[in-house]
Amino acid sequence: MESPSQPQASQIPDLVRIGSIPTDTAINVQTDILDPVIFSEREARFVLDNKGILHSNSRITFSTDGDTAADAGADAHARAFFPANVGVHSLIQRAALRVGTKTVCEIEDYAHFAAYETTFLPPDTIKEREGVMSGRFMSIAPTLQERSAAFTSASNSASFTESITEAKSIQVDNGTSATLQDAIDEYWKPIVAAAVPDPTRVVFDYQKESNKPTYSIALADLFPFLKTNQLPLFMMSEQVSIHLTFTPRQTDKSSLRVSTTGGADLEGVGDCSLSRTDCQMISDHIFYPQEMMEQYRQANANMQFGYVDYQFVKRTVSATEFSSGLIQNVGGAGRVVNKVFVGAQESDDKNDSLLNNYIAEGPAISATSTGEVKNNLKYNDNFLYPIDVVNDARHYHNVFQSEGRVPYISRDLYRGEGQLATDNASTPGAIDFEGYTAKEDLRQKFFYTAYRLNKGERVNSRGIEVYDTRTTMGSSSTFRCWLQVMKVASLKDGMFSMAFA
């Protein structure tokens, strides 16, 4: 009897590449809950089982001990919560995926990287899903006119009324209604007689750190290359592990992990601590029919695929250096670089900010000007743009061009232009969020610049130079730059290796 013919390689579905497969293919998903093999307040490590194909939407859960106490004074009710734009991502400083002793993908200053990625999430996704899944609630919406200013005096109470159609400001909209009292007061009680209302939205009860919320982060968010590829663990002989370095706990009354109502200090050394029992990995392993998986293994005994990784540059830049024209070499020599994106953090408010330190700022804003930003990028002895980019709309457009995704942020949040990110004093009827005004805590906090290197060329030995002039920054800033570089991974006879493309 003749043995049945083996299928051609072209007839075997690509089980690793994320996409469609024949609808009649039987699929079995096995979910494991893994505890970390190493855990402390500074790091955690998970080791995966080499079975099936790791689903990229597997998640790692985090929770805290609910021990963060915010002190806003006697009879006050301040709350601690994860920053609006990063949520539980604020806990992670570095994320690394390793196979054996080799680092496949690693992202430094991950929480700041996540703040950049959040700008591309649609507001409805953040409001309806991320607020529950990851603790992010950075959904911006117009604020309908509130009637609070009408109560200032009886004489003008009729001249300013609330509206269900008119909005003159924007604010974070997490789905709660504005209260009539200050965020640190007992806002759930009726307003005190003769008091002027101070409308503000607040976080949901389940988002308070004291209630020990459990959030999760998808592996595809930690390691972007998993958005297009899945790991064939059943074909790998080496140990696959995930290493997380946590954001350090502060030793004073501040925090880089959480924000507090109105910037209230933490009581004592009250920075939140991680819960060991709730730090777990929920890994989904995909199994296809055994015959199909074995055919795939044989047809791809020597597998290669491309993916992206990120290199990181960080330094302090003075206001004078920015004004005179910063020329910063960010590396990339000998690499194929797809894009570069930059953010400069000037404020160091930590928990005294709705966004904590996970922001990107531009020049100081005055009553008549938002300053000027002029930038360009040079590689392989040529400038990316023939003329330096100055127009703020072009800066925004370049971010869109580099990512192929639209940033869901207004011009107020991007460059401080417009009059919508305001406060109740400047625009009667505007509201706060947890005691923070849009004017102070949202305006120009998302000013990222990005560059798309569209020639596909390898960068020469001189590397990439960023030319960035900002007139005028208020003080020294932390300059952060990420380079997206191409890598090639090889899986041969169960051994994994990688190299720069």
Short mmCIF file of N, CA, C and O in Angstrom, two decimals, residues 111-175:
data_model
loop_
_atom_site.label_atom_id
_atom_site.label_comp_id
_atom_site.label_asym_id
_atom_site.label_seq_id
_atom_site.Cartn_x
_atom_site.Cartn_y
_atom_site.Cartn_z
N ALA A 111 6.35 52.64 30.91
CA ALA A 111 5.16 53.43 31.23
C ALA A 111 5.05 54.66 30.33
O ALA A 111 3.95 55.04 29.91
N HIS A 112 6.17 55.28 30.00
CA HIS A 112 6.16 56.43 29.09
C HIS A 112 5.84 55.96 27.66
O HIS A 112 5.15 56.67 26.91
N PHE A 113 6.35 54.80 27.29
CA PHE A 113 6.01 54.21 26.00
C PHE A 113 4.51 53.95 25.92
O PHE A 113 3.87 54.22 24.89
N ALA A 114 3.92 53.45 27.00
CA ALA A 114 2.48 53.18 27.03
C ALA A 114 1.67 54.46 26.93
O ALA A 114 0.58 54.48 26.34
N ALA A 115 2.19 55.56 27.50
CA ALA A 115 1.48 56.85 27.41
C ALA A 115 1.38 57.29 25.95
O ALA A 115 0.35 57.83 25.52
N TYR A 116 2.45 57.07 25.19
CA TYR A 116 2.42 57.39 23.75
C TYR A 116 1.42 56.51 23.02
O TYR A 116 0.62 56.98 22.21
N GLU A 117 1.42 55.22 23.32
CA GLU A 117 0.51 54.29 22.65
C GLU A 117 -0.95 54.59 22.98
O GLU A 117 -1.84 54.37 22.15
N THR A 118 -1.21 55.11 24.17
CA THR A 118 -2.59 55.40 24.56
C THR A 118 -3.22 56.46 23.68
O THR A 118 -4.45 56.47 23.47
N THR A 119 -2.43 57.36 23.14
CA THR A 119 -2.98 58.44 22.30
C THR A 119 -3.65 57.89 21.05
O THR A 119 -4.43 58.60 20.41
N PHE A 120 -3.37 56.65 20.67
CA PHE A 120 -3.94 56.08 19.45
C PHE A 120 -5.16 55.20 19.74
O PHE A 120 -5.70 54.59 18.82
N LEU A 121 -5.58 55.13 20.99
CA LEU A 121 -6.76 54.35 21.34
C LEU A 121 -8.02 55.21 21.18
O LEU A 121 -8.06 56.33 21.69
N PRO A 122 -9.05 54.72 20.50
CA PRO A 122 -10.29 55.49 20.36
C PRO A 122 -10.91 55.77 21.73
O PRO A 122 -10.85 54.93 22.63
N PRO A 123 -11.51 56.93 21.89
CA PRO A 123 -12.11 57.29 23.20
C PRO A 123 -13.15 56.29 23.68
O PRO A 123 -13.24 56.02 24.88
N ASP A 124 -13.94 55.72 22.75
CA ASP A 124 -14.96 54.78 23.19
C ASP A 124 -14.33 53.49 23.73
O ASP A 124 -14.85 52.88 24.67
N THR A 125 -13.19 53.10 23.15
CA THR A 125 -12.49 51.92 23.65
C THR A 125 -11.97 52.16 25.06
O THR A 125 -12.07 51.28 25.93
N ILE A 126 -11.42 53.33 25.29
CA ILE A 126 -10.89 53.66 26.62
C ILE A 126 -12.02 53.73 27.64
O ILE A 126 -11.93 53.17 28.74
N LYS A 127 -13.11 54.39 27.27
CA LYS A 127 -14.21 54.61 28.21
C LYS A 127 -14.93 53.32 28.55
O LYS A 127 -15.29 53.08 29.71
N GLU A 128 -15.14 52.45 27.55
CA GLU A 128 -15.96 51.27 27.76
C GLU A 128 -15.16 50.03 28.17
O GLU A 128 -15.71 49.13 28.80
N ARG A 129 -13.87 49.97 27.78
CA ARG A 129 -13.12 48.75 28.05
C ARG A 129 -11.90 48.98 28.92
O ARG A 129 -11.70 48.29 29.93
N GLU A 130 -11.05 49.94 28.53
CA GLU A 130 -9.77 50.10 29.22
C GLU A 130 -9.93 50.55 30.66
O GLU A 130 -9.10 50.23 31.50
N GLY A 131 -10.97 51.29 30.96
CA GLY A 131 -11.20 51.71 32.34
C GLY A 131 -11.36 50.52 33.27
O GLY A 131 -11.02 50.59 34.46
N VAL A 132 -11.87 49.41 32.74
CA VAL A 132 -12.05 48.20 33.53
C VAL A 132 -10.86 47.26 33.39
O VAL A 132 -10.42 46.65 34.37
N MET A 133 -10.31 47.15 32.18
CA MET A 133 -9.25 46.18 31.92
C MET A 133 -7.89 46.64 32.45
O MET A 133 -7.17 45.87 33.10
N SER A 134 -7.51 47.89 32.15
CA SER A 134 -6.17 48.34 32.50
C SER A 134 -6.13 49.57 33.39
O SER A 134 -5.05 50.03 33.76
N GLY A 135 -7.29 50.14 33.72
CA GLY A 135 -7.31 51.31 34.60
C GLY A 135 -7.10 52.62 33.88
O GLY A 135 -7.03 53.67 34.51
N ARG A 136 -7.00 52.60 32.55
CA ARG A 136 -6.88 53.84 31.79
C ARG A 136 -8.26 54.45 31.57
O ARG A 136 -9.20 53.75 31.20
N PHE A 137 -8.39 55.75 31.78
CA PHE A 137 -9.68 56.41 31.54
C PHE A 137 -9.48 57.75 30.85
O PHE A 137 -10.22 58.70 31.05
N MET A 138 -8.45 57.80 29.98
CA MET A 138 -8.12 59.04 29.28
C MET A 138 -9.02 59.23 28.04
O MET A 138 -8.56 59.27 26.91
N SER A 139 -10.32 59.31 28.30
CA SER A 139 -11.28 59.56 27.23
C SER A 139 -11.72 61.01 27.32
O SER A 139 -12.32 61.42 28.31
N ILE A 140 -11.43 61.78 26.29
CA ILE A 140 -11.72 63.21 26.29
C ILE A 140 -13.04 63.45 25.57
O ILE A 140 -13.29 62.90 24.49
N ALA A 141 -13.88 64.29 26.14
CA ALA A 141 -15.17 64.61 25.54
C ALA A 141 -15.53 66.05 25.85
O ALA A 141 -15.07 66.62 26.84
N PRO A 142 -16.36 66.67 25.00
CA PRO A 142 -16.83 68.02 25.31
C PRO A 142 -17.62 68.02 26.61
O PRO A 142 -18.32 67.06 26.94
N THR A 143 -17.50 69.10 27.35
CA THR A 143 -18.21 69.24 28.62
C THR A 143 -19.39 70.18 28.44
O THR A 143 -19.20 71.36 28.15
N LEU A 144 -20.57 69.65 28.59
CA LEU A 144 -21.75 70.50 28.50
C LEU A 144 -21.74 71.52 29.64
O LEU A 144 -21.29 71.24 30.75
N GLN A 145 -22.24 72.70 29.34
CA GLN A 145 -22.20 73.79 30.29
C GLN A 145 -22.83 73.40 31.63
O GLN A 145 -23.98 72.93 31.68
N GLU A 146 -22.08 73.58 32.71
CA GLU A 146 -22.60 73.35 34.05
C GLU A 146 -23.14 74.66 34.62
O GLU A 146 -22.69 75.75 34.26
N ARG A 147 -24.06 74.55 35.53
CA ARG A 147 -24.73 75.73 36.05
C ARG A 147 -24.04 76.30 37.28
O ARG A 147 -24.55 77.21 37.93
N SER A 148 -22.88 75.79 37.61
CA SER A 148 -22.25 76.16 38.88
C SER A 148 -22.00 77.65 39.02
O SER A 148 -22.23 78.22 40.08
N ALA A 149 -21.53 78.29 37.95
CA ALA A 149 -21.19 79.71 38.05
C ALA A 149 -22.41 80.57 38.29
O ALA A 149 -22.30 81.70 38.78
N ALA A 150 -23.58 80.07 37.97
CA ALA A 150 -24.80 80.85 38.15
C ALA A 150 -25.13 81.08 39.62
O ALA A 150 -25.90 81.96 39.95
N PHE A 151 -24.54 80.26 40.49
CA PHE A 151 -24.85 80.38 41.91
C PHE A 151 -23.94 81.38 42.63
O PHE A 151 -24.09 81.60 43.83
N THR A 152 -22.98 81.96 41.92
CA THR A 152 -22.06 82.87 42.58
C THR A 152 -22.79 84.04 43.22
O THR A 152 -22.49 84.45 44.32
N SER A 153 -23.73 84.60 42.49
CA SER A 153 -24.56 85.67 43.05
C SER A 153 -25.94 85.57 42.45
O SER A 153 -26.12 85.11 41.33
N ALA A 154 -26.91 86.05 43.19
CA ALA A 154 -28.29 85.94 42.71
C ALA A 154 -28.54 86.81 41.48
O ALA A 154 -29.42 86.52 40.67
N SER A 155 -27.74 87.85 41.33
CA SER A 155 -28.00 88.79 40.25
C SER A 155 -27.74 88.20 38.88
O SER A 155 -28.38 88.58 37.90
N ASN A 156 -26.79 87.28 38.78
CA ASN A 156 -26.48 86.75 37.45
C ASN A 156 -26.91 85.29 37.30
O ASN A 156 -26.52 84.61 36.37
N SER A 157 -27.69 84.80 38.24
CA SER A 157 -28.07 83.39 38.19
C SER A 157 -28.90 83.07 36.96
O SER A 157 -28.86 81.95 36.46
N ALA A 158 -29.63 84.03 36.46
CA ALA A 158 -30.48 83.77 35.30
C ALA A 158 -29.73 83.93 33.99
O ALA A 158 -30.20 83.50 32.95
N SER A 159 -28.56 84.57 34.03
CA SER A 159 -27.83 84.84 32.79
C SER A 159 -26.95 83.68 32.36
O SER A 159 -26.44 83.67 31.25
N PHE A 160 -26.79 82.72 33.22
CA PHE A 160 -25.96 81.56 32.87
C PHE A 160 -26.65 80.30 33.34
O PHE A 160 -26.81 80.08 34.53
N THR A 161 -27.10 79.51 32.42
CA THR A 161 -27.79 78.28 32.77
C THR A 161 -27.11 77.10 32.11
O THR A 161 -26.38 77.26 31.14
N GLU A 162 -27.39 75.93 32.65
CA GLU A 162 -26.79 74.74 32.07
C GLU A 162 -27.42 74.45 30.71
O GLU A 162 -28.51 74.93 30.40
N SER A 163 -26.70 73.69 29.90
CA SER A 163 -27.14 73.43 28.54
C SER A 163 -26.95 71.96 28.22
O SER A 163 -26.00 71.33 28.69
N ILE A 164 -27.84 71.42 27.42
CA ILE A 164 -27.68 70.04 26.96
C ILE A 164 -27.16 69.99 25.53
O ILE A 164 -27.03 68.92 24.94
N THR A 165 -26.84 71.14 24.97
CA THR A 165 -26.35 71.20 23.59
C THR A 165 -25.06 71.98 23.44
O THR A 165 -24.36 71.82 22.45
N GLU A 166 -24.73 72.84 24.39
CA GLU A 166 -23.59 73.75 24.23
C GLU A 166 -22.42 73.33 25.12
O GLU A 166 -22.59 73.01 26.29
N ALA A 167 -21.24 73.30 24.53
CA ALA A 167 -20.02 72.97 25.28
C ALA A 167 -18.93 73.95 24.91
O ALA A 167 -18.69 74.22 23.74
N LYS A 168 -18.29 74.51 25.93
CA LYS A 168 -17.21 75.46 25.70
C LYS A 168 -15.89 74.96 26.27
O LYS A 168 -14.92 75.71 26.32
N SER A 169 -15.86 73.71 26.69
CA SER A 169 -14.63 73.15 27.27
C SER A 169 -14.62 71.65 27.08
O SER A 169 -15.63 71.05 26.70
N ILE A 170 -13.48 71.04 27.35
CA ILE A 170 -13.33 69.59 27.29
C ILE A 170 -12.76 69.11 28.62
O ILE A 170 -12.15 69.87 29.36
N GLN A 171 -12.96 67.84 28.90
CA GLN A 171 -12.44 67.26 30.13
C GLN A 171 -12.47 65.74 29.98
O GLN A 171 -13.09 65.19 29.07
N VAL A 172 -11.77 65.04 30.87
CA VAL A 172 -11.82 63.58 30.90
C VAL A 172 -13.25 63.15 31.19
O VAL A 172 -13.91 63.66 32.10
N ASP A 173 -13.74 62.21 30.40
CA ASP A 173 -15.09 61.69 30.57
C ASP A 173 -15.01 60.19 30.79
O ASP A 173 -14.87 59.42 29.85
N ASN A 174 -15.08 59.78 32.04
CA ASN A 174 -15.01 58.35 32.36
C ASN A 174 -16.40 57.74 32.56
O ASN A 174 -16.51 56.57 32.94
N GLY A 175 -17.44 58.53 32.31
CA GLY A 175 -18.79 58.02 32.45
C GLY A 175 -19.50 58.45 33.71
O GLY A 175 -20.68 58.13 33.89
#
